[in-house]
């Protein structure tokens, strides 16, 4: 299969007065057309930075240090979103690739009715007011919302409904790729389940490729086809979610899966120590200070992400 | 003192023309013996309102809260000062506690000054080191750093170090770990368990995540639209929930196993209704309930032991399905 998006050697940093700290480091990733790809990792590991880079939206103090994000358009043409000028980027956004930002449900403008929030972007894309409202209705219906919400203000809707509005806004132009950053964080489990169901429905109905970012392993297990586990700005492991849960290769993934609570009264260890900040990554494997398998080579050389078993990749010196 | 905390018939109504009943006759206790009480419910169910009232930040429309047998809205300044120190909160968003321009050391130094906990700089430093140790943090990882240099998990753990430092007795943890990864969550929960067992600190653990409540064990209260719909031992409520809403909650926990995916699509769509009925003398779950009966629309089910339960059963449920006959 030809991937719809190819990310090569992507490094994204944040500039301080003296240095640049790399929030995303040398990420290589192929996104397959029509798949639901999960990106999981703890707070601060670089998930949102990666997502924003995939949209070509990195802004100061953020900087792309290296790499490319090749997007395959419907006519098979490739376009690199890194360094794309604002105008062509605007044409691609929403139509080819759309974004549901982290916390979007609380980011809706409180003084604008849903109608205006949803149609503004469409009108900017050259649709007439009437067409825009038609598409907005269509999109709301797609996420199981009554068109009556068009006349509501965000505070009149529940958190789950606002999140649906955010999803509907992102899919109004039927993008080929949808990037959803923590789409269900802060929602209760019932709402979470129905929101995830909507995302799966969108993929099944339109073949939309969906990248779901979450720190919740339960969300990964329930909805994604493949998942990428991030640690301190790098991809630690990549593979089919079934295989990774069955037999995680990377020691960090093993810990993550091992610290999921299952029963009352069962004691779990968690993971000693903390992930390093982007201003103080350790040399070699960034996980080595917390890894029980670390040896001399781990402290010196960066392990590359490589295919260990067919289709399952890990960045570790000791996981053959 | 029988209870460290007693919450009696709390009612909180916001607004007058279109009143929102954030809390509607909520009562519960936490015993004097150190314990963890889980409070679960969807967003908007009133969890944070309970937290704010217990902390004395909000005067309830009706009802009372007693901390160690004293009404928390008493005006006695000495008591108030002690209360403010002993009852502490950890919110979801710890950023508000951290001022971005100061090093995080200040978060620990300030309470020492405010409550005059140490006689000199050396003693203060000693106390800080001990508190960091109590939450498994290495001083070199946090001291001298700015808030943005710490991970979310580190910031929340540092909050716990602060509570240790000021000898808090009751922690209100409101969605404290919804932003941290699985490994970080477990560490945080282990500290709460350790605080309870080793230091006698109780926690009211507020969450919408049943799996972490399950991990902590103890007792659980399930809140729905400002009313308690079920309570009992966490193990039995999460294992065999009685109330149809608790059952829905349990079904929707994303099982972290790709081989046990949700099968049938969820048909519940109650949260999507734009229209609301103001009638309150009824079960508020009626429009979503697969087992709804006529009586559910016309009478509020009281919270009581299910009719079929034995004399030792501790669980209570507010649902007409479980009312004794003739009620
Ligand atoms: N504008 C910024 N300036 C400086 N540093 C930043 C900025 N935005 C993010 N960072 C840093 O970059 C790193 C990665 O942040 P990012 O938001 O991508 O993480 P994340 O994985 O999405 O975390 P979360 O789960 O909390 O959303 C973090 O260390 C963060 O502090
Ligand atoms: N200051 C306020 N003014 C008006 N309504 C409020 C206020 N605080 C909370 N509410 C309402 O009370 C209900 C309960 O809210 P909250 O306690 O924050 O729930 P939770 O913490 O369970 O998400 C919600 O309907 C919310 O909109
Ligand atoms: S490379 Fe070494 S330190 Fe890194 S995860 Fe593998 S064994 Fe552990
Ligand atoms: S009282 Fe009636 S509507 Fe309410 S939960 Fe029980 S059966 Fe359902
Ligand atoms: Mg993020
Ligand atoms: Mg809340």
XYZ file of C-alpha atoms and ligand atoms in Angstrom:
723
model
C 0.000 0.000 0.000
C 1.116 3.509 -0.662
C 1.003 5.592 2.474
C -1.104 8.742 2.447
C 1.453 10.528 4.576
C 5.164 10.006 4.946
C 6.958 11.615 7.838
C 10.719 11.594 7.489
C 13.316 12.565 10.077
C 10.971 15.161 11.548
C 12.438 17.193 14.394
C 10.507 20.034 15.983
C 11.800 22.204 18.779
C 10.980 25.152 20.945
C 13.446 27.995 21.050
C 14.462 29.590 24.302
C 16.874 32.487 24.511
C 19.884 30.205 24.523
C 18.927 26.947 22.851
C 16.342 24.878 21.047
C 14.801 21.955 22.921
C 13.551 19.213 20.622
C 10.000 18.239 21.576
C 9.871 15.879 18.580
C 13.092 14.180 17.495
C 13.782 12.337 14.232
C 10.323 10.885 13.792
C 9.847 8.508 10.856
C 6.349 7.283 10.228
C 4.173 6.140 7.335
C 0.462 6.706 7.718
C -1.625 4.249 5.705
C -4.708 5.388 3.860
C -7.904 4.642 5.773
C -6.258 3.490 8.966
C -6.862 4.732 12.483
C -3.416 5.382 13.859
C -3.014 6.037 17.574
C -0.255 8.135 19.094
C 0.116 7.462 22.797
C 2.515 8.766 25.376
C 2.619 10.694 28.593
C 1.977 14.347 29.051
C 4.764 16.418 27.543
C 6.236 13.682 25.355
C 5.560 15.656 22.179
C 2.218 14.387 20.878
C 0.626 17.781 20.306
C 3.828 19.187 18.847
C 3.866 16.301 16.369
C 0.202 16.861 15.502
C 0.686 20.575 14.920
C 3.722 19.825 12.733
C 1.668 17.386 10.639
C -0.730 20.240 9.934
C 2.138 22.520 8.942
C 1.148 24.895 11.710
C 4.278 25.191 13.841
C 4.714 28.797 14.945
C 7.285 30.640 17.003
C 8.674 29.767 19.531
C 8.276 26.430 17.761
C 10.737 25.616 14.961
C 11.018 22.739 12.521
C 14.641 21.675 12.846
C 14.627 19.091 10.078
C 12.556 16.677 8.086
C 9.524 16.526 5.876
C 5.840 15.656 6.029
C 4.795 14.451 2.581
C 1.068 14.384 2.012
C -0.302 12.415 -0.949
C -3.151 14.281 -2.588
C -6.098 12.692 -4.388
C -4.270 13.031 -7.735
C -1.257 11.176 -6.272
C 0.828 14.356 -6.163
C 3.038 14.721 -3.124
C 3.216 17.955 -1.199
C 5.566 18.688 1.688
C 3.677 20.421 4.478
C 6.910 21.540 6.090
C 7.733 24.992 4.901
C 4.623 25.299 2.755
C 3.569 28.911 2.254
C 0.417 30.058 4.066
C -1.716 30.262 0.940
C -1.276 26.759 -0.445
C -1.452 25.538 3.139
C -4.866 27.126 3.570
C -6.075 25.285 0.494
C -4.955 21.982 1.884
C -6.215 22.502 5.407
C -9.777 21.378 6.073
C -10.051 19.859 2.586
C -7.125 17.460 2.740
C -6.193 17.453 6.383
C -8.183 18.744 9.319
C -7.415 19.090 12.976
C -9.398 18.765 16.176
C -7.099 20.532 18.635
C -6.581 19.402 22.204
C -9.159 21.060 24.449
C -11.138 22.228 21.430
C -14.462 21.722 23.152
C -13.556 24.352 25.716
C -11.937 26.534 23.043
C -15.163 27.357 21.247
C -15.820 31.077 21.321
C -18.333 31.609 24.166
C -20.034 34.620 22.577
C -20.652 33.056 19.158
C -23.479 30.696 18.350
C -22.514 27.300 16.935
C -23.905 28.406 13.567
C -21.317 31.134 13.213
C -18.399 29.120 14.575
C -19.045 26.413 12.028
C -19.805 28.516 8.973
C -17.029 31.093 9.319
C -14.320 28.726 8.092
C -16.471 27.457 5.267
C -17.241 30.934 4.047
C -13.510 31.682 4.125
C -13.151 28.682 1.841
C -15.385 30.317 -0.715
C -18.707 28.684 0.092
C -21.798 30.829 0.099
C -23.575 31.398 3.400
C -26.383 29.044 2.379
C -24.005 26.306 1.224
C -22.020 26.678 4.427
C -25.105 26.177 6.578
C -26.110 23.188 4.488
C -22.708 21.581 5.058
C -22.786 22.430 8.741
C -26.164 20.706 9.106
C -24.828 17.696 7.251
C -21.774 17.500 9.500
C -23.794 17.889 12.699
C -26.089 15.117 11.589
C -23.044 12.968 10.922
C -22.003 13.251 14.574
C -25.566 12.594 15.779
C -26.399 16.176 16.693
C -29.725 17.840 16.097
C -29.511 20.915 13.847
C -31.106 22.805 16.745
C -27.616 23.165 18.248
C -26.799 25.656 15.476
C -28.704 28.262 17.468
C -27.041 27.478 20.787
C -24.084 29.021 22.533
C -21.322 26.662 23.709
C -22.267 27.065 27.386
C -25.753 25.815 26.618
C -24.329 22.493 25.456
C -22.709 19.681 27.414
C -18.984 18.980 27.107
C -19.722 15.991 24.905
C -21.918 18.042 22.599
C -19.283 20.744 22.282
C -16.739 18.090 21.377
C -19.102 16.801 18.700
C -19.386 20.338 17.356
C -15.576 20.467 17.177
C -15.511 17.169 15.280
C -18.320 18.265 12.972
C -16.444 21.486 12.213
C -13.352 19.499 11.283
C -15.201 17.144 8.937
C -17.410 19.661 7.130
C -15.060 19.648 4.130
C -14.651 15.837 4.204
C -10.899 15.843 4.697
C -8.815 12.830 3.695
C -6.959 12.931 7.021
C -8.329 13.894 10.400
C -5.970 14.542 13.310
C -7.759 14.362 16.666
C -5.693 15.501 19.648
C -7.030 14.038 22.920
C -10.604 14.083 21.614
C -12.093 12.521 24.737
C -9.883 13.681 27.584
C -11.975 15.212 30.374
C -15.165 13.570 29.149
C -16.900 10.875 31.148
C -16.656 7.311 29.886
C -20.133 7.156 28.386
C -19.568 10.280 26.321
C -16.063 9.122 25.495
C -17.373 5.888 24.094
C -19.946 7.584 21.910
C -17.424 10.145 20.613
C -14.967 7.389 19.721
C -17.797 5.579 17.990
C -18.412 8.684 15.866
C -14.764 8.763 14.794
C -14.815 5.103 13.795
C -18.054 5.716 11.909
C -16.445 8.568 9.947
C -13.584 6.308 8.949
C -15.877 3.434 7.973
C -18.223 5.658 5.998
C -15.727 7.840 4.107
C -12.445 5.989 4.371
C -11.026 8.963 6.264
C -7.564 8.354 7.661
C -7.637 9.241 11.349
C -4.743 9.973 13.681
C -5.922 9.799 17.289
C -3.710 11.197 20.000
C -4.335 10.093 23.554
C -2.534 9.201 26.729
C -5.137 6.556 27.485
C -4.208 2.965 26.670
C -7.874 1.972 26.937
C -8.738 4.342 24.084
C -5.925 2.852 22.003
C -7.070 -0.702 22.686
C -10.665 0.061 21.760
C -10.342 2.033 18.527
C -6.983 2.166 16.754
C -5.554 -0.207 14.174
C -1.912 0.659 14.701
C -0.280 2.640 17.416
C 2.883 4.646 17.898
C 4.196 4.894 21.440
C 6.117 8.101 22.079
C 8.648 8.678 24.802
C 10.549 11.925 25.306
C 10.012 13.149 21.742
C 10.839 9.908 19.955
C 8.813 6.959 18.780
C 9.677 4.052 21.039
C 7.450 1.466 19.412
C 5.148 1.173 16.413
C 2.912 -1.666 15.307
C -0.545 -3.208 15.229
C -2.339 -2.501 18.472
C -3.160 -6.207 18.812
C 0.486 -7.172 18.587
C 1.731 -4.452 20.905
C -0.755 -5.334 23.644
C -0.007 -9.002 23.144
C 3.743 -8.707 23.212
C 5.172 -5.218 23.677
C 8.793 -5.068 22.563
C 10.102 -1.840 24.055
C 10.717 -1.785 27.820
C 8.736 1.481 28.148
C 5.711 0.006 26.366
C 5.995 -3.036 28.602
C 5.835 -0.769 31.655
C 2.919 1.222 30.261
C 0.875 -1.869 29.570
C 1.913 -3.352 32.898
C 0.662 -0.371 34.872
C -2.924 -0.437 33.697
C -5.162 -1.010 36.726
C -7.385 -4.037 36.353
C -8.648 -5.105 39.741
C -9.190 -3.753 43.199
C -6.519 -4.762 45.672
C -3.938 -5.538 43.010
C -0.723 -3.608 43.528
C 1.012 -2.109 40.525
C 4.498 -0.719 40.473
C 4.162 2.175 38.115
C 7.426 3.470 36.752
C 10.240 4.920 38.813
C 11.414 8.403 38.031
C 10.109 10.838 35.458
C 10.442 11.417 31.755
C 13.225 13.905 31.013
C 12.357 17.414 29.965
C 13.310 18.545 26.482
C 16.066 20.674 27.978
C 17.815 17.757 29.609
C 17.579 14.586 27.566
C 20.095 11.965 28.669
C 22.574 10.779 26.016
C 21.967 7.521 24.162
C 18.556 5.985 24.710
C 16.377 8.596 26.398
C 14.715 5.913 28.473
C 17.931 4.511 29.933
C 17.788 6.189 33.390
C 14.488 4.396 34.033
C 15.171 1.147 32.199
C 16.043 -2.029 34.072
C 17.689 -3.529 30.991
C 20.038 -0.630 30.286
C 23.666 -1.436 29.501
C 26.681 0.603 28.416
C 25.569 0.898 24.795
C 22.207 2.325 25.902
C 23.950 5.165 27.676
C 26.008 6.027 24.600
C 24.158 5.261 21.403
C 20.707 6.301 20.303
C 18.712 3.233 19.270
C 17.061 3.652 15.867
C 13.463 2.601 15.288
C 13.780 -0.703 13.416
C 11.534 -3.537 12.372
C 11.987 -6.303 14.928
C 9.127 -8.585 13.900
C 7.228 -8.125 10.655
C 5.274 -4.881 11.004
C 6.370 -4.198 14.567
C 9.076 -1.621 15.154
C 10.971 -0.677 18.309
C 13.793 1.694 19.165
C 15.805 -0.375 21.604
C 19.232 -1.968 21.604
C 18.028 -5.014 23.489
C 14.744 -6.154 22.094
C 15.567 -8.792 19.541
C -15.313 12.347 66.639
C -17.096 9.767 64.555
C -16.495 11.265 61.134
C -13.739 13.401 59.736
C -16.263 14.745 57.240
C -20.056 14.819 57.280
C -21.969 16.245 54.337
C -25.673 16.710 55.080
C -28.452 17.236 52.539
C -26.449 19.561 50.316
C -28.408 21.447 47.754
C -26.838 23.850 45.306
C -29.006 25.757 42.887
C -27.446 28.108 40.345
C -29.577 30.725 38.639
C -33.176 31.665 39.332
C -35.023 31.900 36.024
C -33.589 28.677 34.645
C -32.340 27.053 37.828
C -29.577 24.423 37.552
C -29.665 21.958 40.409
C -25.955 21.232 40.624
C -26.582 19.274 43.835
C -29.891 17.945 45.052
C -29.897 16.535 48.596
C -26.476 14.940 48.703
C -25.397 13.398 52.010
C -22.376 11.268 52.847
C -19.749 10.793 55.545
C -16.103 9.908 55.690
C -15.115 8.064 58.863
C -12.510 9.235 61.358
C -10.393 6.195 60.522
C -8.264 7.035 57.463
C -10.057 6.123 54.257
C -10.400 6.854 50.568
C -13.838 7.627 49.192
C -14.365 7.574 45.427
C -16.820 10.036 43.933
C -17.615 9.322 40.281
C -19.954 10.867 37.766
C -20.061 12.398 34.303
C -18.955 15.961 33.709
C -21.517 18.388 35.052
C -22.826 15.904 37.606
C -21.808 18.166 40.485
C -18.487 16.693 41.587
C -16.521 19.933 41.573
C -19.413 21.740 43.233
C -19.174 19.293 46.136
C -15.422 19.890 46.269
C -15.844 23.662 46.328
C -18.429 23.504 49.103
C -16.312 21.189 51.254
C -13.370 23.548 50.819
C -15.540 26.418 52.015
C -15.237 28.211 48.654
C -18.968 28.115 48.011
C -21.918 28.485 50.392
C -24.505 25.836 49.523
C -28.092 26.873 48.898
C -29.113 24.391 51.608
C -27.430 21.818 53.796
C -24.296 21.711 55.909
C -20.779 20.335 56.023
C -19.053 19.293 59.240
C -15.318 18.781 59.472
C -14.358 16.983 62.678
C -17.784 17.751 64.147
C -17.587 21.496 63.482
C -19.626 23.333 60.861
C -17.075 24.493 58.274
C -18.791 27.850 57.899
C -18.129 28.716 61.529
C -16.581 32.134 61.911
C -14.010 31.193 64.529
C -10.718 32.415 62.975
C -8.414 29.982 64.774
C -10.525 27.060 63.702
C -10.692 28.395 60.153
C -6.929 28.666 59.952
C -6.491 25.093 61.132
C -9.194 23.914 58.703
C -7.534 25.671 55.756
C -4.357 23.857 56.580
C -5.780 20.402 57.224
C -8.156 20.193 54.260
C -6.332 20.531 50.947
C -7.204 20.198 47.311
C -5.417 18.888 44.225
C -7.126 20.094 41.051
C -6.893 18.729 37.536
C -5.041 21.751 36.338
C -2.132 22.388 38.648
C -0.913 25.345 36.616
C -2.966 27.742 38.702
C -0.894 26.873 41.765
C 2.370 27.470 39.997
C 3.455 30.941 39.108
C 5.470 30.581 35.900
C 8.038 33.202 36.859
C 9.070 31.597 40.145
C 10.999 28.432 40.676
C 8.863 25.613 42.027
C 10.722 25.673 45.345
C 8.405 28.504 46.286
C 5.408 26.166 46.232
C 7.020 24.368 49.141
C 8.618 27.339 50.879
C 5.497 29.482 51.011
C 3.376 27.237 53.242
C 6.340 26.861 55.593
C 6.371 30.621 56.003
C 2.611 31.020 56.051
C 2.010 28.394 58.718
C 5.333 29.063 60.482
C 6.303 25.411 60.217
C 10.046 25.819 60.618
C 12.240 27.951 62.827
C 15.050 28.471 60.361
C 16.227 27.979 56.818
C 18.037 24.742 57.644
C 14.985 23.153 59.268
C 12.829 24.297 56.360
C 15.159 22.666 53.847
C 15.157 19.486 55.878
C 11.354 19.427 55.826
C 11.256 19.983 52.088
C 13.626 17.102 51.478
C 11.560 14.799 53.695
C 8.348 15.699 51.863
C 9.902 15.127 48.452
C 11.064 11.756 49.665
C 7.535 10.914 50.850
C 6.312 11.245 47.266
C 9.307 9.490 45.720
C 10.832 12.527 44.076
C 14.499 13.256 43.825
C 15.290 16.799 44.976
C 17.656 17.306 42.035
C 14.791 16.604 39.625
C 12.618 19.428 40.929
C 14.363 21.997 43.082
C 15.561 25.040 41.188
C 13.318 24.252 38.213
C 10.617 26.408 36.686
C 7.073 25.008 36.399
C 7.261 24.529 32.614
C 10.319 22.333 33.063
C 8.321 19.746 35.001
C 6.052 17.130 33.493
C 2.352 17.047 34.380
C 2.940 14.026 36.586
C 5.779 15.768 38.389
C 3.672 18.842 39.075
C 0.873 16.780 40.587
C 3.302 14.818 42.693
C 4.862 18.020 43.906
C 1.388 19.085 45.035
C 1.265 15.938 47.131
C 4.666 16.794 48.587
C 3.224 20.145 49.591
C 0.299 18.441 51.343
C 2.720 16.195 53.163
C 4.710 19.189 54.245
C 1.785 20.960 55.841
C 0.415 17.749 57.402
C -2.919 17.809 55.583
C -5.508 15.409 57.012
C -8.069 15.373 54.233
C -7.209 15.619 50.543
C -9.815 16.520 47.962
C -8.397 15.252 44.658
C -10.611 16.619 41.863
C -9.766 14.900 38.547
C -6.176 15.206 39.675
C -4.624 12.724 37.261
C -6.742 12.855 34.161
C -3.800 14.272 32.207
C -1.057 11.805 33.150
C -0.078 8.492 31.552
C -0.832 5.072 33.029
C 2.530 4.734 34.749
C 2.284 8.201 36.298
C -1.276 7.583 37.458
C -0.348 4.463 39.316
C 2.468 6.292 41.117
C 0.039 9.034 42.155
C -2.565 6.540 43.373
C 0.086 4.581 45.255
C 1.030 7.758 47.112
C -2.596 8.291 48.147
C -2.744 4.709 49.441
C 0.548 5.170 51.228
C -0.588 8.471 52.780
C -3.675 6.712 54.098
C -1.864 3.696 55.495
C 1.293 5.297 56.799
C 0.274 8.856 57.648
C -3.457 8.519 58.281
C -4.444 11.007 55.577
C -7.923 10.527 54.067
C -8.791 11.333 50.459
C -11.996 12.191 48.677
C -11.045 10.973 45.209
C -13.151 12.661 42.532
C -12.969 11.202 39.049
C -14.872 10.209 35.956
C -12.477 7.290 35.491
C -13.859 4.130 37.065
C -10.698 2.109 36.574
C -8.618 4.308 38.869
C -11.427 4.278 41.469
C -11.372 0.515 41.233
C -7.656 0.485 41.871
C -8.075 2.522 45.058
C -10.894 0.306 46.352
C -12.801 1.424 49.454
C -16.239 2.906 49.029
C -17.719 4.626 46.014
C -20.493 7.125 45.371
C -22.020 7.427 41.889
C -23.439 10.847 41.152
C -25.873 11.642 38.339
C -27.174 15.148 37.702
C -26.531 16.239 41.260
C -28.054 13.198 42.943
C -26.459 10.110 44.418
C -27.800 7.184 42.417
C -25.763 4.403 43.985
C -23.200 3.843 46.679
C -21.442 0.929 48.271
C -18.190 -0.959 48.194
C -16.193 -0.028 45.106
C -15.582 -3.642 44.314
C -19.241 -4.604 44.251
C -20.503 -1.426 42.594
C -17.981 -1.712 39.753
C -18.277 -5.498 39.576
C -22.062 -5.813 39.681
C -23.627 -2.360 39.472
C -27.323 -2.118 40.325
C -28.438 1.267 39.022
C -28.954 1.346 35.241
C -26.683 4.416 35.058
C -23.887 2.656 36.947
C -24.359 -0.265 34.602
C -23.938 2.036 31.618
C -20.796 3.529 33.163
C -19.242 0.122 33.704
C -20.035 -0.922 30.134
C -18.299 2.136 28.755
C -14.971 1.845 30.538
C -12.509 1.330 27.693
C -11.075 -2.058 28.506
C -7.338 -1.830 27.828
C -7.345 -4.971 25.756
C -7.820 -4.862 21.974
C -9.259 -8.376 22.103
C -12.150 -7.169 24.233
C -13.485 -4.385 22.098
C -16.972 -2.968 22.513
C -19.268 -5.058 20.371
C -22.693 -3.556 19.837
C -22.718 0.172 19.262
C -23.808 2.247 22.211
C -27.409 3.283 21.725
C -27.588 5.696 24.652
C -27.950 9.238 23.395
C -29.352 10.948 26.471
C -26.598 13.488 26.718
C -27.453 14.764 23.258
C -30.858 16.135 24.075
C -31.033 19.893 23.611
C -34.347 20.069 25.408
C -34.843 19.707 29.124
C -37.902 18.936 31.203
C -37.943 21.006 34.363
C -39.908 18.408 36.337
C -37.761 17.132 39.198
C -40.112 14.860 41.096
C -38.985 11.881 39.068
C -35.911 9.826 38.219
C -33.547 12.124 36.307
C -32.192 9.170 34.347
C -35.642 8.255 32.968
C -35.066 9.609 29.443
C -31.962 7.467 29.038
C -33.003 4.394 30.963
C -33.632 1.157 29.063
C -35.759 -0.122 31.965
C -37.881 2.969 32.542
C -41.381 2.419 34.016
C -44.336 4.761 34.500
C -43.537 5.433 38.132
C -40.057 6.669 37.156
C -41.563 9.771 35.539
C -43.678 10.628 38.544
C -41.732 9.927 41.677
C -38.152 10.462 42.758
C -36.695 7.114 43.824
C -35.220 7.374 47.340
C -31.659 6.209 48.008
C -32.028 3.021 50.028
C -30.920 -0.556 50.393
C -32.248 -2.698 47.586
C -35.304 -4.695 48.627
C -33.666 -8.032 47.909
C -30.407 -7.429 49.779
C -29.424 -9.172 52.993
C -29.049 -7.400 56.356
C -25.249 -7.055 55.957
C -25.329 -5.490 52.525
C -23.946 -1.955 52.602
C -24.945 -0.813 49.155
C -27.714 1.669 48.459
C -29.402 2.518 45.195
C -31.905 5.149 44.060
C -34.002 3.275 41.513
C -37.604 2.093 41.451
C -36.515 -1.317 40.209
C -35.190 -2.086 43.648
C -37.905 -0.561 45.840
C -39.833 -2.904 48.134
C -43.346 -3.794 46.918
C -46.108 -1.373 47.676
C -43.770 1.600 47.566
N 5.131 27.006 23.181
C 6.022 26.243 23.812
N 7.182 26.767 24.262
C 8.103 26.004 24.891
N 7.970 24.686 25.135
C 6.846 24.105 24.716
C 5.808 24.847 24.038
N 4.781 23.981 23.751
C 5.174 22.768 24.224
N 6.409 22.835 24.803
C 7.151 21.720 25.390
O 7.308 20.717 24.420
C 7.149 19.421 25.001
C 6.080 18.642 24.259
O 4.838 19.308 24.408
P 3.500 18.755 23.746
O 2.417 19.735 24.046
O 3.749 18.416 22.334
O 3.261 17.421 24.565
P 2.014 16.437 24.609
O 2.569 15.077 24.444
O 0.972 16.862 23.650
O 1.517 16.618 26.097
P 0.028 16.560 26.737
O -0.280 15.114 26.905
O 0.236 17.276 28.047
O -0.890 17.281 25.808
C 6.845 19.660 26.480
O 8.038 19.524 27.202
C 6.356 21.077 26.526
O 6.625 21.667 27.782
N -20.750 29.132 39.201
C -21.687 28.455 38.522
N -22.723 29.114 37.952
C -23.676 28.450 37.267
N -23.706 27.116 37.088
C -22.691 26.397 37.625
C -21.624 27.021 38.359
N -20.758 26.065 38.779
C -21.262 24.881 38.319
N -22.417 25.083 37.633
C -23.257 24.036 37.031
O -23.479 23.050 38.009
C -23.446 21.733 37.454
C -22.392 20.887 38.165
O -21.098 21.369 37.820
P -19.756 20.789 38.423
O -19.882 20.657 39.890
O -18.630 21.597 37.897
O -19.730 19.335 37.799
P -18.516 18.280 37.637
O -17.375 18.700 38.500
O -19.130 16.984 38.073
O -18.184 18.277 36.194
C -23.210 21.948 35.969
O -24.473 21.971 35.325
C -22.554 23.307 35.897
O -22.771 23.913 34.637
S 17.896 0.851 24.419
Fe 18.598 0.141 26.397
S 17.884 1.675 27.845
Fe 16.774 1.977 25.936
S 14.915 0.818 26.224
Fe 16.337 -0.522 25.200
S 17.336 -1.630 26.847
Fe 16.331 0.107 27.795
S -35.874 4.696 38.590
Fe -36.708 3.981 36.651
S -35.804 5.333 35.098
Fe -34.661 5.594 36.975
S -32.962 4.218 36.756
Fe -34.518 3.094 37.882
S -35.703 2.047 36.318
Fe -34.479 3.571 35.263
Mg -0.989 17.495 23.967
Mg -15.266 19.027 37.722
